[in-house]
PDB file of C-alpha atoms and ligand atoms in Angstrom:
ATOM      1  CA  MET J 373     -11.624  -6.402  -0.033  1.00  0.00           C
ATOM      2  CA  ASP J 374     -10.308 -10.175   0.040  1.00  0.00           C
ATOM      3  CA  LEU J 375     -11.094 -12.679   2.666  1.00  0.00           C
ATOM      4  CA  LEU J 376      -7.300 -12.660   3.904  1.00  0.00           C
ATOM      5  CA  THR J 377      -7.231  -8.860   3.893  1.00  0.00           C
ATOM      6  CA  ALA J 378     -10.380  -8.990   5.631  1.00  0.00           C
ATOM      7  CA  ALA J 379      -9.843 -11.521   8.911  1.00  0.00           C
ATOM      8  CA  ILE J 380      -5.991  -9.988   9.023  1.00  0.00           C
ATOM      9  CA  GLN J 381      -8.719  -6.747   9.643  1.00  0.00           C
ATOM     10  CA  ASP J 382     -10.830  -8.558  12.534  1.00  0.00           C
ATOM     11  CA  LEU J 383      -7.920  -9.498  13.890  1.00  0.00           C
ATOM     12  CA  VAL J 384      -6.592  -6.554  14.335  1.00  0.00           C
ATOM     13  CA  ALA J 385      -9.927  -5.336  15.646  1.00  0.00           C
ATOM     14  CA  ALA J 386      -9.756  -8.239  17.995  1.00  0.00           C
ATOM     15  CA  ASN J 387      -6.513  -7.488  19.610  1.00  0.00           C
ATOM     16  CA  HIS J 388      -7.682  -4.010  20.932  1.00  0.00           C
ATOM     17  CA  ILE J 389     -11.418  -5.218  21.762  1.00  0.00           C
ATOM     18  CA  LEU J 390      -9.367  -7.677  23.924  1.00  0.00           C
ATOM     19  CA  GLU J 391      -7.691  -5.020  25.235  1.00  0.00           C
ATOM     20  CA  GLN J 392     -10.168  -2.598  25.982  1.00  0.00           C
ATOM     21  CA  GLN J 393     -12.459  -5.428  27.967  1.00  0.00           C
ATOM     22  CA  ARG J 394      -9.448  -6.362  30.044  1.00  0.00           C
ATOM     23  CA  VAL J 395      -8.809  -9.650  28.963  1.00  0.00           C
ATOM     24  CA  VAL J 396      -5.240  -8.483  27.877  1.00  0.00           C
ATOM     25  CA  ASP J 397      -2.940  -6.649  28.647  1.00  0.00           C
ATOM     26  CA  THR J 398       1.574  -6.721  27.992  1.00  0.00           C
ATOM     27  CA  PHE J 399       0.778 -10.577  27.513  1.00  0.00           C
ATOM     28  CA  GLY J 400      -1.981 -12.823  25.444  1.00  0.00           C
ATOM     29  CA  HIS J 401      -3.267 -13.275  21.771  1.00  0.00           C
ATOM     30  CA  ILE J 402      -5.660 -14.259  19.476  1.00  0.00           C
ATOM     31  CA  SER J 403      -5.519 -15.811  16.531  1.00  0.00           C
ATOM     32  CA  VAL J 404      -7.312 -16.733  13.121  1.00  0.00           C
ATOM     33  CA  ARG J 405      -7.173 -19.847  11.240  1.00  0.00           C
ATOM     34  CA  HIS J 406      -6.137 -19.221   7.172  1.00  0.00           C
ATOM     35  CA  PRO J 407      -9.320 -18.379   5.701  1.00  0.00           C
ATOM     36  CA  THR J 408      -8.120 -19.953   2.266  1.00  0.00           C
ATOM     37  CA  LYS J 409      -4.996 -22.500   3.617  1.00  0.00           C
ATOM     38  CA  PRO J 410      -7.066 -23.960   6.634  1.00  0.00           C
ATOM     39  CA  ASN J 411      -3.323 -26.042   7.590  1.00  0.00           C
ATOM     40  CA  ARG J 412      -2.030 -22.017   8.463  1.00  0.00           C
ATOM     41  CA  PHE J 413      -3.224 -19.288  10.899  1.00  0.00           C
ATOM     42  CA  LEU J 414      -2.746 -15.705  11.534  1.00  0.00           C
ATOM     43  CA  LEU J 415      -0.511 -14.617  14.678  1.00  0.00           C
ATOM     44  CA  SER J 416       0.428 -11.311  15.621  1.00  0.00           C
ATOM     45  CA  ARG J 417       4.255 -10.908  15.894  1.00  0.00           C
ATOM     46  CA  ALA J 418       5.583 -11.317  19.659  1.00  0.00           C
ATOM     47  CA  ARG J 419       3.805  -7.211  20.830  1.00  0.00           C
ATOM     48  CA  ALA J 420       1.476  -6.189  23.539  1.00  0.00           C
ATOM     49  CA  PRO J 421      -2.232  -6.580  21.187  1.00  0.00           C
ATOM     50  CA  ASP J 422      -3.298  -3.099  21.985  1.00  0.00           C
ATOM     51  CA  LEU J 423      -0.600  -2.138  19.797  1.00  0.00           C
ATOM     52  CA  VAL J 424      -0.778  -4.882  17.206  1.00  0.00           C
ATOM     53  CA  GLU J 425      -1.611  -3.411  13.757  1.00  0.00           C
ATOM     54  CA  SER J 426      -1.804  -5.344  10.243  1.00  0.00           C
ATOM     55  CA  GLY J 427       1.957  -5.811   9.289  1.00  0.00           C
ATOM     56  CA  ASP J 428       2.377  -7.206  12.728  1.00  0.00           C
ATOM     57  CA  ILE J 429       0.258 -10.813  11.452  1.00  0.00           C
ATOM     58  CA  LEU J 430       2.292 -13.210  10.726  1.00  0.00           C
ATOM     59  CA  GLU J 431       1.267 -16.820   9.027  1.00  0.00           C
ATOM     60  CA  PHE J 432       2.284 -19.725  10.415  1.00  0.00           C
ATOM     61  CA  ALA J 433       2.104 -23.631  10.229  1.00  0.00           C
ATOM     62  CA  LEU J 434       0.007 -26.004  12.349  1.00  0.00           C
ATOM     63  CA  ASN J 435       3.342 -27.152  13.776  1.00  0.00           C
ATOM     64  CA  GLY J 436       4.321 -22.864  15.154  1.00  0.00           C
ATOM     65  CA  ASP J 437       6.791 -22.527  12.435  1.00  0.00           C
ATOM     66  CA  PRO J 438       6.233 -19.638  11.029  1.00  0.00           C
ATOM     67  CA  ILE J 439       6.397 -19.097   7.104  1.00  0.00           C
ATOM     68  CA  ASP J 440       8.669 -16.777   7.062  1.00  0.00           C
ATOM     69  CA  ALA J 441      11.277 -18.054   8.319  1.00  0.00           C
ATOM     70  CA  SER J 442      13.327 -14.693   8.605  1.00  0.00           C
ATOM     71  CA  GLY J 443      10.342 -13.216   9.724  1.00  0.00           C
ATOM     72  CA  PRO J 444      10.118 -10.847  13.372  1.00  0.00           C
ATOM     73  CA  LYS J 445       9.662 -12.933  16.822  1.00  0.00           C
ATOM     74  CA  PRO J 446       6.941 -15.100  16.962  1.00  0.00           C
ATOM     75  CA  TYR J 447       4.514 -15.378  20.326  1.00  0.00           C
ATOM     76  CA  LEU J 448       6.758 -18.737  22.775  1.00  0.00           C
ATOM     77  CA  GLU J 449       3.181 -19.216  23.093  1.00  0.00           C
ATOM     78  CA  ARG J 450       1.873 -20.178  19.229  1.00  0.00           C
ATOM     79  CA  PHE J 451       2.094 -23.698  20.303  1.00  0.00           C
ATOM     80  CA  ILE J 452      -1.210 -23.378  21.784  1.00  0.00           C
ATOM     81  CA  HIS J 453      -2.992 -22.066  18.291  1.00  0.00           C
ATOM     82  CA  ALA J 454      -0.695 -24.752  16.456  1.00  0.00           C
ATOM     83  CA  ALA J 455      -2.129 -27.880  18.531  1.00  0.00           C
ATOM     84  CA  LEU J 456      -5.524 -26.822  18.944  1.00  0.00           C
ATOM     85  CA  TYR J 457      -5.919 -26.164  15.443  1.00  0.00           C
ATOM     86  CA  ALA J 458      -4.639 -29.173  13.988  1.00  0.00           C
ATOM     87  CA  ALA J 459      -6.777 -30.656  16.663  1.00  0.00           C
ATOM     88  CA  ARG J 460      -9.486 -29.220  15.923  1.00  0.00           C
ATOM     89  CA  PRO J 461     -11.240 -28.802  12.474  1.00  0.00           C
ATOM     90  CA  ASP J 462     -14.360 -27.219  13.937  1.00  0.00           C
ATOM     91  CA  VAL J 463     -12.426 -24.327  15.621  1.00  0.00           C
ATOM     92  CA  ASN J 464     -11.190 -21.233  13.224  1.00  0.00           C
ATOM     93  CA  SER J 465     -10.090 -18.691  15.798  1.00  0.00           C
ATOM     94  CA  ILE J 466      -8.131 -18.868  19.411  1.00  0.00           C
ATOM     95  CA  VAL J 467      -7.357 -16.750  22.268  1.00  0.00           C
ATOM     96  CA  HIS J 468      -5.120 -16.809  25.216  1.00  0.00           C
ATOM     97  CA  SER J 469      -5.000 -14.520  28.346  1.00  0.00           C
ATOM     98  CA  HIS J 470      -3.774 -14.506  31.841  1.00  0.00           C
ATOM     99  CA  SER J 471      -7.527 -12.161  32.604  1.00  0.00           C
ATOM    100  CA  ARG J 472      -7.144 -12.039  36.268  1.00  0.00           C
ATOM    101  CA  THR J 473     -10.493 -12.821  37.824  1.00  0.00           C
ATOM    102  CA  VAL J 474     -10.174 -16.856  36.308  1.00  0.00           C
ATOM    103  CA  ILE J 475      -7.340 -17.917  37.479  1.00  0.00           C
ATOM    104  CA  PRO J 476      -8.369 -18.028  41.123  1.00  0.00           C
ATOM    105  CA  PHE J 477     -10.200 -20.864  39.614  1.00  0.00           C
ATOM    106  CA  SER J 478      -6.953 -22.417  38.214  1.00  0.00           C
ATOM    107  CA  ILE J 479      -5.172 -22.777  41.153  1.00  0.00           C
ATOM    108  CA  SER J 480      -8.748 -23.942  43.704  1.00  0.00           C
ATOM    109  CA  GLU J 481     -10.830 -26.431  44.109  1.00  0.00           C
ATOM    110  CA  VAL J 482     -13.821 -24.551  42.666  1.00  0.00           C
ATOM    111  CA  LYS J 483     -14.648 -25.622  39.381  1.00  0.00           C
ATOM    112  CA  LEU J 484     -15.621 -22.143  36.812  1.00  0.00           C
ATOM    113  CA  ARG J 485     -19.061 -22.948  35.644  1.00  0.00           C
ATOM    114  CA  PRO J 486     -21.668 -20.843  34.228  1.00  0.00           C
ATOM    115  CA  VAL J 487     -23.705 -18.831  36.643  1.00  0.00           C
ATOM    116  CA  ALA J 488     -25.369 -16.357  34.062  1.00  0.00           C
ATOM    117  CA  HIS J 489     -26.836 -17.397  30.907  1.00  0.00           C
ATOM    118  CA  ILE J 490     -24.859 -14.339  28.729  1.00  0.00           C
ATOM    119  CA  CYS J 491     -21.887 -16.344  29.975  1.00  0.00           C
ATOM    120  CA  ALA J 492     -23.568 -20.066  28.498  1.00  0.00           C
ATOM    121  CA  THR J 493     -20.785 -20.301  25.514  1.00  0.00           C
ATOM    122  CA  ILE J 494     -17.951 -20.959  28.671  1.00  0.00           C
ATOM    123  CA  GLY J 495     -19.390 -24.467  28.394  1.00  0.00           C
ATOM    124  CA  GLU J 496     -20.687 -26.526  30.887  1.00  0.00           C
ATOM    125  CA  GLU J 497     -17.734 -26.743  33.845  1.00  0.00           C
ATOM    126  CA  VAL J 498     -14.460 -25.587  32.579  1.00  0.00           C
ATOM    127  CA  PRO J 499     -11.435 -28.415  32.797  1.00  0.00           C
ATOM    128  CA  VAL J 500      -7.961 -26.958  34.037  1.00  0.00           C
ATOM    129  CA  TRP J 501      -4.588 -28.242  32.194  1.00  0.00           C
ATOM    130  CA  ASP J 502      -2.024 -28.329  34.974  1.00  0.00           C
ATOM    131  CA  SER J 503       1.287 -28.371  33.220  1.00  0.00           C
ATOM    132  CA  HIS J 504       2.930 -29.790  36.047  1.00  0.00           C
ATOM    133  CA  ASP J 505       0.852 -33.351  35.601  1.00  0.00           C
ATOM    134  CA  ASN J 506       2.664 -34.275  33.113  1.00  0.00           C
ATOM    135  CA  PHE J 507       5.902 -31.697  32.762  1.00  0.00           C
ATOM    136  CA  GLY J 508       6.898 -31.134  36.353  1.00  0.00           C
ATOM    137  CA  ASP J 509       8.398 -28.196  37.196  1.00  0.00           C
ATOM    138  CA  THR J 510       8.461 -25.684  34.136  1.00  0.00           C
ATOM    139  CA  GLY J 511       8.812 -22.261  32.963  1.00  0.00           C
ATOM    140  CA  MET J 512       4.680 -23.049  33.397  1.00  0.00           C
ATOM    141  CA  LEU J 513       4.643 -22.268  29.358  1.00  0.00           C
ATOM    142  CA  ILE J 514       3.422 -23.533  26.084  1.00  0.00           C
ATOM    143  CA  ALA J 515       6.225 -23.321  24.320  1.00  0.00           C
ATOM    144  CA  ASN J 516       6.520 -26.614  23.085  1.00  0.00           C
ATOM    145  CA  LEU J 517       4.661 -28.755  20.359  1.00  0.00           C
ATOM    146  CA  ASP J 518       4.686 -31.484  23.113  1.00  0.00           C
ATOM    147  CA  THR J 519       3.059 -29.072  25.424  1.00  0.00           C
ATOM    148  CA  GLY J 520       0.771 -27.892  22.884  1.00  0.00           C
ATOM    149  CA  ARG J 521      -0.449 -31.330  22.244  1.00  0.00           C
ATOM    150  CA  ASP J 522      -0.755 -32.223  25.659  1.00  0.00           C
ATOM    151  CA  PHE J 523      -3.002 -29.295  26.143  1.00  0.00           C
ATOM    152  CA  ALA J 524      -5.155 -30.036  22.797  1.00  0.00           C
ATOM    153  CA  ARG J 525      -5.308 -33.777  24.610  1.00  0.00           C
ATOM    154  CA  LEU J 526      -7.040 -32.426  27.772  1.00  0.00           C
ATOM    155  CA  PHE J 527      -8.810 -29.519  25.860  1.00  0.00           C
ATOM    156  CA  GLY J 528     -11.120 -31.846  23.788  1.00  0.00           C
ATOM    157  CA  ARG J 529     -14.322 -30.642  22.864  1.00  0.00           C
ATOM    158  CA  ALA J 530     -14.219 -27.823  25.396  1.00  0.00           C
ATOM    159  CA  SER J 531     -14.634 -24.106  24.122  1.00  0.00           C
ATOM    160  CA  SER J 532     -12.885 -22.360  27.651  1.00  0.00           C
ATOM    161  CA  VAL J 533      -9.915 -24.223  29.482  1.00  0.00           C
ATOM    162  CA  LEU J 534      -7.953 -22.925  32.645  1.00  0.00           C
ATOM    163  CA  MET J 535      -4.685 -23.530  32.597  1.00  0.00           C
ATOM    164  CA  ARG J 536      -2.923 -23.440  36.542  1.00  0.00           C
ATOM    165  CA  GLY J 537      -1.424 -20.842  37.985  1.00  0.00           C
ATOM    166  CA  HIS J 538      -1.280 -19.142  34.446  1.00  0.00           C
ATOM    167  CA  GLY J 539      -4.973 -18.525  32.306  1.00  0.00           C
ATOM    168  CA  SER J 540      -6.811 -19.589  30.025  1.00  0.00           C
ATOM    169  CA  THR J 541      -7.536 -20.445  26.354  1.00  0.00           C
ATOM    170  CA  VAL J 542     -10.810 -19.954  24.590  1.00  0.00           C
ATOM    171  CA  VAL J 543     -11.897 -21.550  21.198  1.00  0.00           C
ATOM    172  CA  GLY J 544     -14.790 -19.945  18.685  1.00  0.00           C
ATOM    173  CA  ASP J 545     -16.159 -21.651  15.341  1.00  0.00           C
ATOM    174  CA  SER J 546     -15.184 -17.452  14.567  1.00  0.00           C
ATOM    175  CA  ILE J 547     -13.182 -14.616  15.653  1.00  0.00           C
ATOM    176  CA  LYS J 548     -16.624 -13.076  16.654  1.00  0.00           C
ATOM    177  CA  GLU J 549     -17.754 -16.417  18.827  1.00  0.00           C
ATOM    178  CA  ALA J 550     -14.052 -16.340  20.128  1.00  0.00           C
ATOM    179  CA  VAL J 551     -13.619 -12.694  21.536  1.00  0.00           C
ATOM    180  CA  PHE J 552     -17.062 -13.133  22.602  1.00  0.00           C
ATOM    181  CA  THR J 553     -15.885 -16.142  24.936  1.00  0.00           C
ATOM    182  CA  ALA J 554     -13.142 -14.999  26.267  1.00  0.00           C
ATOM    183  CA  ILE J 555     -14.396 -11.481  27.944  1.00  0.00           C
ATOM    184  CA  HIS J 556     -17.547 -13.716  29.065  1.00  0.00           C
ATOM    185  CA  LEU J 557     -14.934 -16.064  30.350  1.00  0.00           C
ATOM    186  CA  GLU J 558     -13.920 -13.383  32.538  1.00  0.00           C
ATOM    187  CA  VAL J 559     -17.330 -11.582  32.869  1.00  0.00           C
ATOM    188  CA  ASN J 560     -18.233 -15.604  34.830  1.00  0.00           C
ATOM    189  CA  ALA J 561     -15.497 -15.725  37.014  1.00  0.00           C
ATOM    190  CA  GLU J 562     -16.595 -12.185  38.584  1.00  0.00           C
ATOM    191  CA  LEU J 563     -19.925 -12.904  39.124  1.00  0.00           C
ATOM    192  CA  GLN J 564     -19.465 -16.651  40.476  1.00  0.00           C
ATOM    193  CA  LEU J 565     -16.162 -15.128  43.138  1.00  0.00           C
ATOM    194  CA  LYS J 566     -19.012 -12.268  43.854  1.00  0.00           C
ATOM    195  CA  ALA J 567     -21.543 -15.015  44.376  1.00  0.00           C
ATOM    196  CA  LEU J 568     -19.672 -17.552  46.388  1.00  0.00           C
ATOM    197  CA  GLN J 569     -19.235 -15.158  49.066  1.00  0.00           C
ATOM    198  CA  LEU J 570     -23.146 -15.010  49.440  1.00  0.00           C
ATOM    199  CA  GLY J 571     -23.329 -18.795  50.059  1.00  0.00           C
ATOM    200  CA  ALA J 572     -23.897 -21.577  48.159  1.00  0.00           C
ATOM    201  CA  VAL J 573     -24.376 -21.150  44.548  1.00  0.00           C
ATOM    202  CA  LYS J 574     -27.187 -21.822  41.456  1.00  0.00           C
ATOM    203  CA  TYR J 575     -25.321 -22.801  38.470  1.00  0.00           C
ATOM    204  CA  LEU J 576     -26.766 -22.845  35.059  1.00  0.00           C
ATOM    205  CA  THR J 577     -27.673 -26.933  34.204  1.00  0.00           C
ATOM    206  CA  ARG J 578     -26.276 -28.573  31.634  1.00  0.00           C
ATOM    207  CA  GLY J 579     -29.680 -28.112  29.080  1.00  0.00           C
ATOM    208  CA  GLU J 580     -29.236 -24.244  29.951  1.00  0.00           C
ATOM    209  CA  VAL J 581     -26.094 -24.146  28.554  1.00  0.00           C
ATOM    210  CA  GLU J 582     -27.099 -26.329  25.112  1.00  0.00           C
ATOM    211  CA  GLN J 583     -30.268 -23.948  25.093  1.00  0.00           C
ATOM    212  CA  VAL J 584     -28.563 -20.805  25.544  1.00  0.00           C
ATOM    213  CA  ALA J 585     -25.208 -21.915  24.114  1.00  0.00           C
ATOM    214  CA  ALA J 586     -27.277 -22.727  20.161  1.00  0.00           C
ATOM    215  CA  ARG J 587     -29.127 -19.392  20.179  1.00  0.00           C
ATOM    216  CA  PHE J 588     -25.701 -17.690  20.421  1.00  0.00           C
ATOM    217  CA  ARG J 589     -24.641 -19.686  17.465  1.00  0.00           C
ATOM    218  CA  ALA J 590     -27.413 -19.731  15.427  1.00  0.00           C
ATOM    219  CA  GLY J 591     -27.718 -15.859  15.398  1.00  0.00           C
ATOM    220  CA  LYS J 592     -27.990 -13.953  12.005  1.00  0.00           C
ATOM    221  CA  SER J 593     -26.449 -10.777  10.936  1.00  0.00           C
ATOM    222  CA  GLY J 594     -26.972  -8.176  13.424  1.00  0.00           C
ATOM    223  CA  GLU J 595     -27.546 -11.032  16.490  1.00  0.00           C
ATOM    224  CA  GLY J 596     -26.140 -12.077  19.390  1.00  0.00           C
ATOM    225  CA  PHE J 597     -21.487 -12.682  18.614  1.00  0.00           C
ATOM    226  CA  ASP J 598     -22.222  -9.993  15.528  1.00  0.00           C
ATOM    227  CA  ARG J 599     -24.709  -7.667  18.051  1.00  0.00           C
ATOM    228  CA  ALA J 600     -21.785  -7.999  20.687  1.00  0.00           C
ATOM    229  CA  TRP J 601     -19.229  -7.007  18.452  1.00  0.00           C
ATOM    230  CA  GLU J 602     -20.269  -3.843  17.028  1.00  0.00           C
ATOM    231  CA  TYR J 603     -20.715  -2.767  20.526  1.00  0.00           C
ATOM    232  CA  TRP J 604     -17.088  -3.940  21.041  1.00  0.00           C
ATOM    233  CA  CYS J 605     -15.408  -2.462  18.126  1.00  0.00           C
ATOM    234  CA  ARG J 606     -16.401   1.000  18.778  1.00  0.00           C
ATOM    235  CA  GLN J 607     -15.852   0.577  22.092  1.00  0.00           C
ATOM    236  CA  ALA J 608     -11.917  -0.206  20.899  1.00  0.00           C
ATOM    237  CA  GLY J 609     -11.842   3.015  18.534  1.00  0.00           C
ATOM    238  CA  ALA J 610     -12.350  -0.208  15.705  1.00  0.00           C
ATOM    239  CA  MET J 611     -15.493   0.866  13.802  1.00  0.00           C
ATOM    240  CA  ARG J 612     -13.743   1.451  10.674  1.00  0.00           C
ATOM    241  CA  ASN J 613     -13.125  -3.116  10.751  1.00  0.00           C
ATOM    242  CA  THR J 614     -16.948  -3.773  10.657  1.00  0.00           C
ATOM    243  CA  PRO J 615     -18.422  -5.092   7.871  1.00  0.00           C
ATOM    244  CA  LEU J 616     -19.753  -2.676   5.145  1.00  0.00           C
ATOM    245  CA  ARG J 617     -23.385  -2.848   4.844  1.00  0.00           C
ATOM    246  CA  GLY J 618     -25.813  -2.637   2.050  1.00  0.00           C
TER     247      GLY J 618
HETATM  248 MN1   MN D1756       0.660 -17.083  28.031  1.00  0.00          MN
END
């Protein structure tokens, strides 16, 4: 199988996994950098993730323009992906979602921070981007490159960022890492909310976050992100998309 076909298969599986794991619903999207043309990325046409098939995947330039201008309607918020791929050569996959437990942390004073080791890849403290800061009253979506670049500036070197009153965006070195972190951003929000009801919360230290995240990222085939991916593929009925063995 060629690299592009494999990337499209994984991207379709990722769409179904994120639905099955309740990170996305009608809205939300995941992209991957083109495996052989790094100045392009792959993203579905505007469609609910659970319905995405390989024929829905479109190619985009890093300004957000679809390569085929006569193709089907793209997602309005593709500029999230465009601006982050342009700003972050280390990023190869991006998840944008409105997963529900995360949103309270985007509108309150409490920062979303890792409370469990499995959630370390979300980063030590998740920043919040507020569209109102630089753009005032808007539709609150990243619907053009200007807003996307502003978002990418605040994003910096982070692995996940919340968007005030809207949702979150997560990046990874691979589809498997981005899916893993997006799922655990939601898991961490659930755990942190529960812990806050009990009183003072002890968060992971910076050193713990660094060590745990490094161990996940150093995982070999069948370990870490790979092991989780294989499990979630089965859960989502996407087993055909896992790598062939032997
Ligand atoms: Mn959105």
